[in-house]
Amino acid sequence: VIAVIPVRGGALPLGADEAIAECGGHVLLIGESCRTAAAAIAARTHSVRVTEVGSFAPAGWAEALASIVAEHAIVLFPASPDGRDLAPHLAHALGRPLWAGAARVTPDEIVASRHGGRALLTAPVDEPIVATLIPGVRAVETAAGKLEPTIDELPLAIPTRPAASVVGLLRPLGATMDLADAPRIVAGGAGLGSEETFGRLADLAGRLDASVGATRVVVDRGWTPHSRQIGTTGAVVAPELYLAFGISGAVQHLSGVEPATHTIAVNLDPSCPMMTAADLAVVSDAPAVLEALIEELATPAPREASPHA
Ligand SMILES: Cc1cc2nc3c(=O)[nH]c(=O)nc-3n(C[C@H](O)[C@H](O)[C@H](O)COP(=O)(O)OP(=O)(O)OC[C@H]3O[C@@H](n4cnc5c(N)ncnc54)[C@H](O)[C@@H]3O)c2cc1C
């Protein structure tokens, strides 16, 4: 079993830690500045293989990777945008089935999420496979002391594929980014009071580089489309930061927010489930706090006072 992690500019993608943990620390980093990325997983593994191959090129990478991962019965990618792109290319190059959207992978068994997360399918692993692991499905243990993993460089020649090349890279917009991939989410519920106030979440999201989420009540009122809904009948999210404005935290909503999230809730009711589940619970008027935050983040940070002033 091996985790293959595509790296851009030395940064690990969403779900990398979990894919590495699922593979017992066996990992290959491929992409740009992999040594920088290797430092970020130092507490997770004893050895890392890295291959510096430059910018993302899924077809060429898959062809080159096929020979070096063929010995592994299971090749696992995080289901990040690049992982989801690279996995089918590699499955094709290896002539293996692809299991997309796994929730658990063991050498004997795979559990895959189906029907938008409403069903789990369990199947035996009785042939070599390629799979993607959904971010947020498992905890990741950190070693007590700092491990000093050995780093092995793996030279890899990437065949050029002029038919498919990256012509540019656009940063995702919070308003349109897939909620499941968003590292930060600002979400609103009925407590925001109106469609207009809900719309102000996009201004805050823009300032925090975050995506906008909503409860079902808000979606049912037509304030935002269903693609923004979080919960049992919406998206399952695993951001690093979840800011909830005027959300009661019904079980159908909270079941869509992975527990590892750092949560800040703003609500008038200190005892509602969203507030009790939050790391920081702010008992206040949600529209007012939203406006104050937008204003605060619009103001440039004050310069440090000069010692001669
Ligand atoms: C089968 C089924 C599936 C469902 N699936 C989902 C789902 O996927 N996602 C989902 O979200 N819901 C889902 N629901 C609905 C869910 O049960 C709740 O009704 C919903 O999550 C509540 O949304 P809310 O928090 O916006 O509204 P409410 O429950 O009405 O809560 C509003 C909150 O705002 C607070 N508030 C009011 N005024 C202010 C103010 N001025 N300042 C601050 N706080 C204020 C209140 O104290 C309250 O806590 C589902 C329900 C069913 C039956």
CSV table of C-alpha atoms and ligand atoms in Angstrom, one decimal:
chain,number,residue,atom,x,y,z
A,1,VAL,CA,0.0,0.0,0.0
A,2,ILE,CA,1.4,3.4,-0.9
A,3,ALA,CA,0.1,7.0,-0.7
A,4,VAL,CA,1.0,9.1,-3.7
A,5,ILE,CA,0.7,12.8,-2.9
A,6,PRO,CA,0.8,15.4,-5.7
A,7,VAL,CA,2.6,18.6,-4.4
A,8,ARG,CA,2.4,22.1,-5.8
A,9,GLY,CA,4.9,24.7,-4.7
A,10,GLY,CA,5.9,22.7,-1.7
A,11,ALA,CA,2.4,22.6,-0.3
A,12,LEU,CA,0.5,19.4,0.5
A,13,PRO,CA,-3.0,19.1,-0.8
A,14,LEU,CA,-6.1,18.7,1.4
A,15,GLY,CA,-6.3,15.1,2.8
A,16,ALA,CA,-2.6,14.3,2.3
A,17,ASP,CA,-2.1,13.5,6.0
A,18,GLU,CA,-5.0,11.2,6.1
A,19,ALA,CA,-4.0,9.3,2.9
A,20,ILE,CA,-0.4,8.9,4.4
A,21,ALA,CA,-1.9,7.6,7.7
A,22,GLU,CA,-4.2,5.2,5.9
A,23,CYS,CA,-1.1,3.7,4.2
A,24,GLY,CA,0.8,3.3,7.5
A,25,GLY,CA,3.3,6.1,6.6
A,26,HIS,CA,4.3,4.7,3.2
A,27,VAL,CA,4.4,7.7,0.9
A,28,LEU,CA,5.7,9.1,-2.4
A,29,LEU,CA,5.6,12.9,-2.9
A,30,ILE,CA,5.6,14.0,-6.5
A,31,GLY,CA,5.7,17.5,-7.9
A,32,GLU,CA,7.4,20.8,-7.1
A,33,SER,CA,9.5,21.5,-3.9
A,34,CYS,CA,8.7,18.1,-2.5
A,35,ARG,CA,11.4,18.4,0.2
A,36,THR,CA,9.6,21.4,1.7
A,37,ALA,CA,6.4,19.3,1.7
A,38,ALA,CA,8.3,16.4,3.3
A,39,ALA,CA,9.2,18.6,6.3
A,40,ALA,CA,5.5,19.1,6.9
A,41,ILE,CA,4.9,15.4,7.3
A,42,ALA,CA,7.9,14.8,9.4
A,43,ALA,CA,5.8,13.7,12.4
A,44,ARG,CA,3.8,11.2,10.4
A,45,THR,CA,6.4,8.9,8.9
A,46,HIS,CA,9.9,7.4,9.1
A,47,SER,CA,10.7,7.6,5.4
A,48,VAL,CA,9.6,9.6,2.5
A,49,ARG,CA,10.3,9.1,-1.2
A,50,VAL,CA,10.3,12.3,-3.2
A,51,THR,CA,10.4,12.9,-6.9
A,52,GLU,CA,10.9,16.4,-8.3
A,53,VAL,CA,9.1,16.6,-11.6
A,54,GLY,CA,8.0,20.2,-11.8
A,55,SER,CA,4.5,21.4,-12.4
A,56,PHE,CA,1.4,19.2,-12.5
A,57,ALA,CA,1.0,17.1,-15.7
A,58,PRO,CA,-1.3,14.2,-14.9
A,59,ALA,CA,-1.0,12.2,-18.1
A,60,GLY,CA,2.8,12.3,-18.2
A,61,TRP,CA,3.1,11.8,-14.4
A,62,ALA,CA,0.8,8.8,-14.6
A,63,GLU,CA,2.8,7.2,-17.4
A,64,ALA,CA,6.1,7.7,-15.5
A,65,LEU,CA,4.6,6.6,-12.1
A,66,ALA,CA,3.1,3.4,-13.4
A,67,SER,CA,6.4,1.5,-13.5
A,68,ILE,CA,7.5,2.5,-9.9
A,69,VAL,CA,4.2,2.0,-8.1
A,70,ALA,CA,3.2,-1.2,-10.0
A,71,GLU,CA,4.6,-3.4,-7.1
A,72,HIS,CA,2.0,-1.9,-4.7
A,73,ALA,CA,-1.4,-3.6,-4.6
A,74,ILE,CA,-3.1,-0.4,-3.5
A,75,VAL,CA,-2.1,3.0,-4.7
A,76,LEU,CA,-4.0,5.7,-2.7
A,77,PHE,CA,-4.4,9.4,-3.6
A,78,PRO,CA,-6.1,12.0,-1.4
A,79,ALA,CA,-9.3,13.0,-3.1
A,80,SER,CA,-8.0,16.6,-3.6
A,81,PRO,CA,-8.5,18.2,-7.0
A,82,ASP,CA,-5.1,17.0,-8.2
A,83,GLY,CA,-5.5,13.6,-6.6
A,84,ARG,CA,-8.9,13.1,-8.3
A,85,ASP,CA,-7.3,14.1,-11.6
A,86,LEU,CA,-4.2,12.0,-11.4
A,87,ALA,CA,-5.8,8.8,-10.0
A,88,PRO,CA,-7.8,7.8,-13.1
A,89,HIS,CA,-4.8,8.5,-15.4
A,90,LEU,CA,-2.7,6.2,-13.2
A,91,ALA,CA,-5.5,3.5,-13.1
A,92,HIS,CA,-5.6,3.6,-16.9
A,93,ALA,CA,-1.8,3.4,-17.2
A,94,LEU,CA,-1.7,0.4,-14.8
A,95,GLY,CA,-4.8,-1.3,-16.2
A,96,ARG,CA,-6.4,-1.3,-12.8
A,97,PRO,CA,-9.9,-0.5,-11.5
A,98,LEU,CA,-10.3,2.9,-9.9
A,99,TRP,CA,-12.1,3.2,-6.5
A,100,ALA,CA,-13.0,6.9,-6.2
A,101,GLY,CA,-14.2,8.4,-2.9
A,102,ALA,CA,-13.0,5.8,-0.4
A,103,ALA,CA,-13.8,6.3,3.2
A,104,ARG,CA,-11.5,3.5,4.4
A,105,VAL,CA,-8.9,1.4,2.7
A,106,THR,CA,-7.2,-1.7,4.2
A,107,PRO,CA,-5.2,-4.4,2.3
A,108,ASP,CA,-8.3,-6.6,2.4
A,109,GLU,CA,-11.2,-4.3,2.2
A,110,ILE,CA,-12.4,-1.0,0.8
A,111,VAL,CA,-15.3,1.1,2.0
A,112,ALA,CA,-16.4,3.7,-0.6
A,113,SER,CA,-18.9,6.6,-0.2
A,114,ARG,CA,-21.7,6.5,-2.8
A,115,HIS,CA,-24.8,8.5,-3.6
A,116,GLY,CA,-23.3,11.8,-2.3
A,117,GLY,CA,-22.3,10.2,1.0
A,118,ARG,CA,-25.7,8.8,1.8
A,119,ALA,CA,-24.5,5.1,1.4
A,120,LEU,CA,-21.3,3.2,2.1
A,121,LEU,CA,-20.3,0.3,-0.1
A,122,THR,CA,-18.0,-2.3,1.3
A,123,ALA,CA,-16.0,-4.5,-1.1
A,124,PRO,CA,-13.1,-7.0,-0.8
A,125,VAL,CA,-9.8,-5.9,-2.4
A,126,ASP,CA,-9.1,-9.0,-4.4
A,127,GLU,CA,-7.0,-7.4,-7.2
A,128,PRO,CA,-4.6,-4.4,-7.4
A,129,ILE,CA,-6.4,-1.1,-7.3
A,130,VAL,CA,-6.0,2.7,-7.4
A,131,ALA,CA,-8.2,4.6,-5.0
A,132,THR,CA,-8.8,8.1,-3.7
A,133,LEU,CA,-9.5,8.8,0.0
A,134,ILE,CA,-12.0,11.5,0.9
A,135,PRO,CA,-10.5,14.2,3.1
A,136,GLY,CA,-11.9,14.3,6.6
A,137,VAL,CA,-12.8,10.6,7.0
A,138,ARG,CA,-10.2,9.7,9.7
A,139,ALA,CA,-8.1,11.1,12.5
A,140,VAL,CA,-4.3,11.4,12.1
A,141,GLU,CA,-2.0,10.5,14.9
A,142,THR,CA,1.1,12.6,15.4
A,143,ALA,CA,4.2,11.0,16.8
A,144,ALA,CA,5.0,12.2,20.4
A,145,GLY,CA,8.7,13.2,19.6
A,146,LYS,CA,9.8,14.7,16.3
A,147,LEU,CA,10.7,12.0,13.9
A,148,GLU,CA,13.6,12.5,11.5
A,149,PRO,CA,12.4,10.8,8.3
A,150,THR,CA,14.9,9.7,5.8
A,151,ILE,CA,14.2,11.3,2.4
A,152,ASP,CA,15.0,9.3,-0.7
A,153,GLU,CA,15.1,11.1,-4.0
A,154,LEU,CA,13.6,9.1,-6.9
A,155,PRO,CA,14.6,10.4,-10.3
A,156,LEU,CA,11.7,10.2,-12.8
A,157,ALA,CA,11.7,11.2,-16.4
A,158,ILE,CA,8.3,12.6,-17.4
A,159,PRO,CA,7.3,12.0,-21.0
A,160,THR,CA,6.2,15.2,-22.7
A,161,ARG,CA,2.6,15.3,-23.7
A,162,PRO,CA,2.1,18.3,-26.0
A,163,ALA,CA,-1.6,17.5,-26.4
A,164,ALA,CA,-2.3,18.2,-22.7
A,165,SER,CA,-0.4,21.0,-21.0
A,166,VAL,CA,-1.3,23.5,-18.3
A,167,VAL,CA,-1.9,26.9,-19.8
A,168,GLY,CA,-2.6,28.7,-16.6
A,169,LEU,CA,-3.7,28.3,-13.0
A,170,LEU,CA,-6.6,30.3,-11.6
A,171,ARG,CA,-7.1,30.6,-7.9
A,172,PRO,CA,-10.4,29.2,-6.8
A,173,LEU,CA,-13.1,31.7,-5.9
A,174,GLY,CA,-14.7,31.1,-2.4
A,175,ALA,CA,-18.2,31.5,-3.8
A,176,THR,CA,-17.8,28.8,-6.3
A,177,MET,CA,-15.2,26.5,-4.7
A,178,ASP,CA,-16.5,23.0,-4.0
A,179,LEU,CA,-17.3,23.0,-0.3
A,180,ALA,CA,-15.7,19.6,0.2
A,181,ASP,CA,-12.3,21.0,-0.9
A,182,ALA,CA,-12.5,24.3,1.0
A,183,PRO,CA,-10.0,24.9,3.8
A,184,ARG,CA,-12.1,27.7,5.3
A,185,ILE,CA,-15.8,28.1,5.3
A,186,VAL,CA,-18.1,30.9,6.5
A,187,ALA,CA,-21.6,29.6,6.8
A,188,GLY,CA,-25.0,31.2,7.6
A,189,GLY,CA,-28.3,30.0,8.9
A,190,ALA,CA,-31.8,31.5,9.5
A,191,GLY,CA,-30.4,33.7,12.3
A,192,LEU,CA,-28.9,36.0,9.6
A,193,GLY,CA,-32.5,37.1,9.1
A,194,SER,CA,-32.6,38.0,5.4
A,195,GLU,CA,-31.2,37.1,2.0
A,196,GLU,CA,-29.4,40.4,1.8
A,197,THR,CA,-27.6,39.8,5.1
A,198,PHE,CA,-26.8,36.2,4.0
A,199,GLY,CA,-25.3,37.7,0.8
A,200,ARG,CA,-22.8,39.7,3.0
A,201,LEU,CA,-21.1,36.3,3.9
A,202,ALA,CA,-19.5,36.4,0.4
A,203,ASP,CA,-17.8,39.7,1.4
A,204,LEU,CA,-16.4,38.1,4.5
A,205,ALA,CA,-15.5,35.0,2.6
A,206,GLY,CA,-13.5,37.0,0.1
A,207,ARG,CA,-11.5,38.7,2.9
A,208,LEU,CA,-10.7,35.3,4.6
A,209,ASP,CA,-10.1,33.4,1.4
A,210,ALA,CA,-13.0,31.2,2.4
A,211,SER,CA,-16.0,29.4,0.8
A,212,VAL,CA,-19.6,30.2,1.6
A,213,GLY,CA,-21.8,27.5,3.2
A,214,ALA,CA,-25.5,27.4,4.3
A,215,THR,CA,-28.1,25.4,6.3
A,216,ARG,CA,-31.0,23.7,4.6
A,217,VAL,CA,-33.4,26.3,6.0
A,218,VAL,CA,-31.5,29.0,4.1
A,219,VAL,CA,-31.4,26.9,0.9
A,220,ASP,CA,-35.2,26.1,1.2
A,221,ARG,CA,-35.8,29.9,1.4
A,222,GLY,CA,-33.9,30.3,-1.9
A,223,TRP,CA,-31.2,32.6,-0.4
A,224,THR,CA,-28.5,30.4,-2.0
A,225,PRO,CA,-28.4,27.3,-4.2
A,226,HIS,CA,-28.3,23.7,-2.9
A,227,SER,CA,-24.6,23.3,-3.9
A,228,ARG,CA,-23.9,25.5,-0.8
A,229,GLN,CA,-25.8,23.3,1.7
A,230,ILE,CA,-23.9,21.5,4.4
A,231,GLY,CA,-25.2,18.5,6.2
A,232,THR,CA,-26.9,15.1,5.7
A,233,THR,CA,-28.6,16.1,2.5
A,234,GLY,CA,-25.8,18.5,1.4
A,235,ALA,CA,-22.0,18.5,1.3
A,236,VAL,CA,-19.8,16.9,3.9
A,237,VAL,CA,-17.0,19.4,4.8
A,238,ALA,CA,-13.7,19.1,6.6
A,239,PRO,CA,-12.3,22.7,6.6
A,240,GLU,CA,-9.6,23.9,9.0
A,241,LEU,CA,-11.9,26.8,10.0
A,242,TYR,CA,-15.7,26.8,10.2
A,243,LEU,CA,-17.4,30.1,11.0
A,244,ALA,CA,-21.1,29.6,11.7
A,245,PHE,CA,-23.4,32.7,11.8
A,246,GLY,CA,-27.0,32.2,13.2
A,247,ILE,CA,-26.9,28.4,12.8
A,248,SER,CA,-28.7,26.3,15.5
A,249,GLY,CA,-26.5,23.2,14.8
A,250,ALA,CA,-29.2,20.6,14.2
A,251,VAL,CA,-27.9,17.1,13.9
A,252,GLN,CA,-28.6,17.0,10.2
A,253,HIS,CA,-26.3,20.0,9.8
A,254,LEU,CA,-23.5,19.1,12.2
A,255,SER,CA,-23.3,15.6,10.6
A,256,GLY,CA,-21.9,17.3,7.6
A,257,VAL,CA,-19.1,19.1,9.5
A,258,GLU,CA,-16.1,16.8,10.3
A,259,PRO,CA,-15.2,16.9,14.0
A,260,ALA,CA,-11.5,17.9,13.5
A,261,THR,CA,-12.7,21.4,12.3
A,262,HIS,CA,-11.9,24.5,14.3
A,263,THR,CA,-15.3,26.0,14.8
A,264,ILE,CA,-16.4,29.5,15.8
A,265,ALA,CA,-20.1,30.1,16.3
A,266,VAL,CA,-22.1,33.3,16.6
A,267,ASN,CA,-25.6,33.0,18.0
A,268,LEU,CA,-27.9,34.6,20.5
A,269,ASP,CA,-28.6,31.3,22.2
A,270,PRO,CA,-25.6,30.1,24.1
A,271,SER,CA,-27.0,26.6,24.7
A,272,CYS,CA,-27.9,25.7,21.1
A,273,PRO,CA,-25.9,22.6,19.7
A,274,MET,CA,-23.8,24.8,17.3
A,275,MET,CA,-22.5,26.9,20.3
A,276,THR,CA,-21.8,23.9,22.5
A,277,ALA,CA,-19.9,22.2,19.6
A,278,ALA,CA,-17.8,25.3,18.9
A,279,ASP,CA,-14.3,25.9,20.0
A,280,LEU,CA,-15.2,29.6,20.4
A,281,ALA,CA,-18.9,30.5,21.0
A,282,VAL,CA,-19.7,34.2,20.6
A,283,VAL,CA,-23.1,35.2,22.2
A,284,SER,CA,-24.1,38.1,20.0
A,285,ASP,CA,-26.2,39.3,17.1
A,286,ALA,CA,-24.9,37.4,14.0
A,287,PRO,CA,-25.6,40.2,11.4
A,288,ALA,CA,-23.8,42.8,13.6
A,289,VAL,CA,-20.8,40.5,14.2
A,290,LEU,CA,-20.7,39.8,10.5
A,291,GLU,CA,-20.7,43.5,9.6
A,292,ALA,CA,-18.0,44.2,12.2
A,293,LEU,CA,-15.8,41.5,10.9
A,294,ILE,CA,-16.1,42.7,7.3
A,295,GLU,CA,-15.2,46.2,8.4
A,296,GLU,CA,-12.3,45.1,10.6
A,297,LEU,CA,-10.8,43.0,7.8
A,298,ALA,CA,-11.2,45.8,5.3
A,299,THR,CA,-9.1,48.1,7.4
A,300,PRO,CA,-5.3,47.7,6.8
A,301,ALA,CA,-3.4,46.5,9.9
A,302,PRO,CA,-1.9,49.4,11.9
A,303,ARG,CA,1.8,49.8,11.3
A,304,GLU,CA,4.2,49.0,14.1
A,305,ALA,CA,5.0,52.1,16.1
A,306,SER,CA,8.5,53.5,15.3
A,307,PRO,CA,10.7,53.6,18.4
A,308,HIS,CA,11.6,57.2,17.4
A,309,ALA,CA,8.0,58.4,17.0
B,1,LIG,C1,-34.3,14.6,6.5
B,1,LIG,C2,-33.7,15.9,6.9
B,1,LIG,C3,-32.5,16.3,6.3
B,1,LIG,C4,-32.0,17.5,6.6
B,1,LIG,N1,-30.8,17.8,6.0
B,1,LIG,C5,-30.2,19.0,6.4
B,1,LIG,C6,-28.9,19.4,5.9
B,1,LIG,O1,-28.3,18.7,5.1
B,1,LIG,N2,-28.4,20.5,6.3
B,1,LIG,C7,-29.0,21.4,7.2
B,1,LIG,O2,-28.4,22.4,7.6
B,1,LIG,N3,-30.2,21.0,7.7
B,1,LIG,C8,-30.8,19.9,7.3
B,1,LIG,N4,-32.0,19.6,7.8
B,1,LIG,C9,-32.7,20.6,8.6
B,1,LIG,C10,-32.3,20.7,10.1
B,1,LIG,O3,-33.0,19.8,10.8
B,1,LIG,C11,-32.5,22.1,10.6
B,1,LIG,O4,-33.8,22.5,10.5
B,1,LIG,C12,-31.6,23.2,10.0
B,1,LIG,O5,-30.3,22.8,9.9
B,1,LIG,C13,-31.8,24.5,10.8
B,1,LIG,O6,-31.2,25.5,10.1
B,1,LIG,P1,-30.8,26.9,10.8
B,1,LIG,O7,-29.8,26.6,11.9
B,1,LIG,O8,-30.4,27.8,9.7
B,1,LIG,O9,-32.2,27.4,11.4
B,1,LIG,P2,-32.8,27.4,12.9
B,1,LIG,O10,-32.8,26.0,13.4
B,1,LIG,O11,-34.1,28.1,12.8
B,1,LIG,O12,-31.8,28.2,13.8
B,1,LIG,C14,-31.6,29.6,13.7
B,1,LIG,C15,-30.5,29.9,14.7
B,1,LIG,O13,-30.3,31.3,14.6
B,1,LIG,C16,-30.2,31.9,15.9
B,1,LIG,N5,-30.5,33.3,15.8
B,1,LIG,C17,-31.7,33.9,15.6
B,1,LIG,N6,-31.5,35.2,15.5
B,1,LIG,C18,-30.2,35.5,15.7
B,1,LIG,C19,-29.4,36.7,15.7
B,1,LIG,N7,-29.9,37.9,15.4
B,1,LIG,N8,-28.1,36.5,15.9
B,1,LIG,C20,-27.5,35.3,16.1
B,1,LIG,N9,-28.2,34.2,16.1
B,1,LIG,C21,-29.6,34.3,15.9
B,1,LIG,C22,-31.2,31.1,16.8
B,1,LIG,O14,-30.8,31.2,18.1
B,1,LIG,C23,-31.0,29.7,16.2
B,1,LIG,O15,-30.0,29.0,16.9
B,1,LIG,C24,-32.6,18.4,7.5
B,1,LIG,C25,-33.8,18.0,8.1
B,1,LIG,C26,-34.4,16.8,7.8
B,1,LIG,C27,-35.7,16.4,8.5
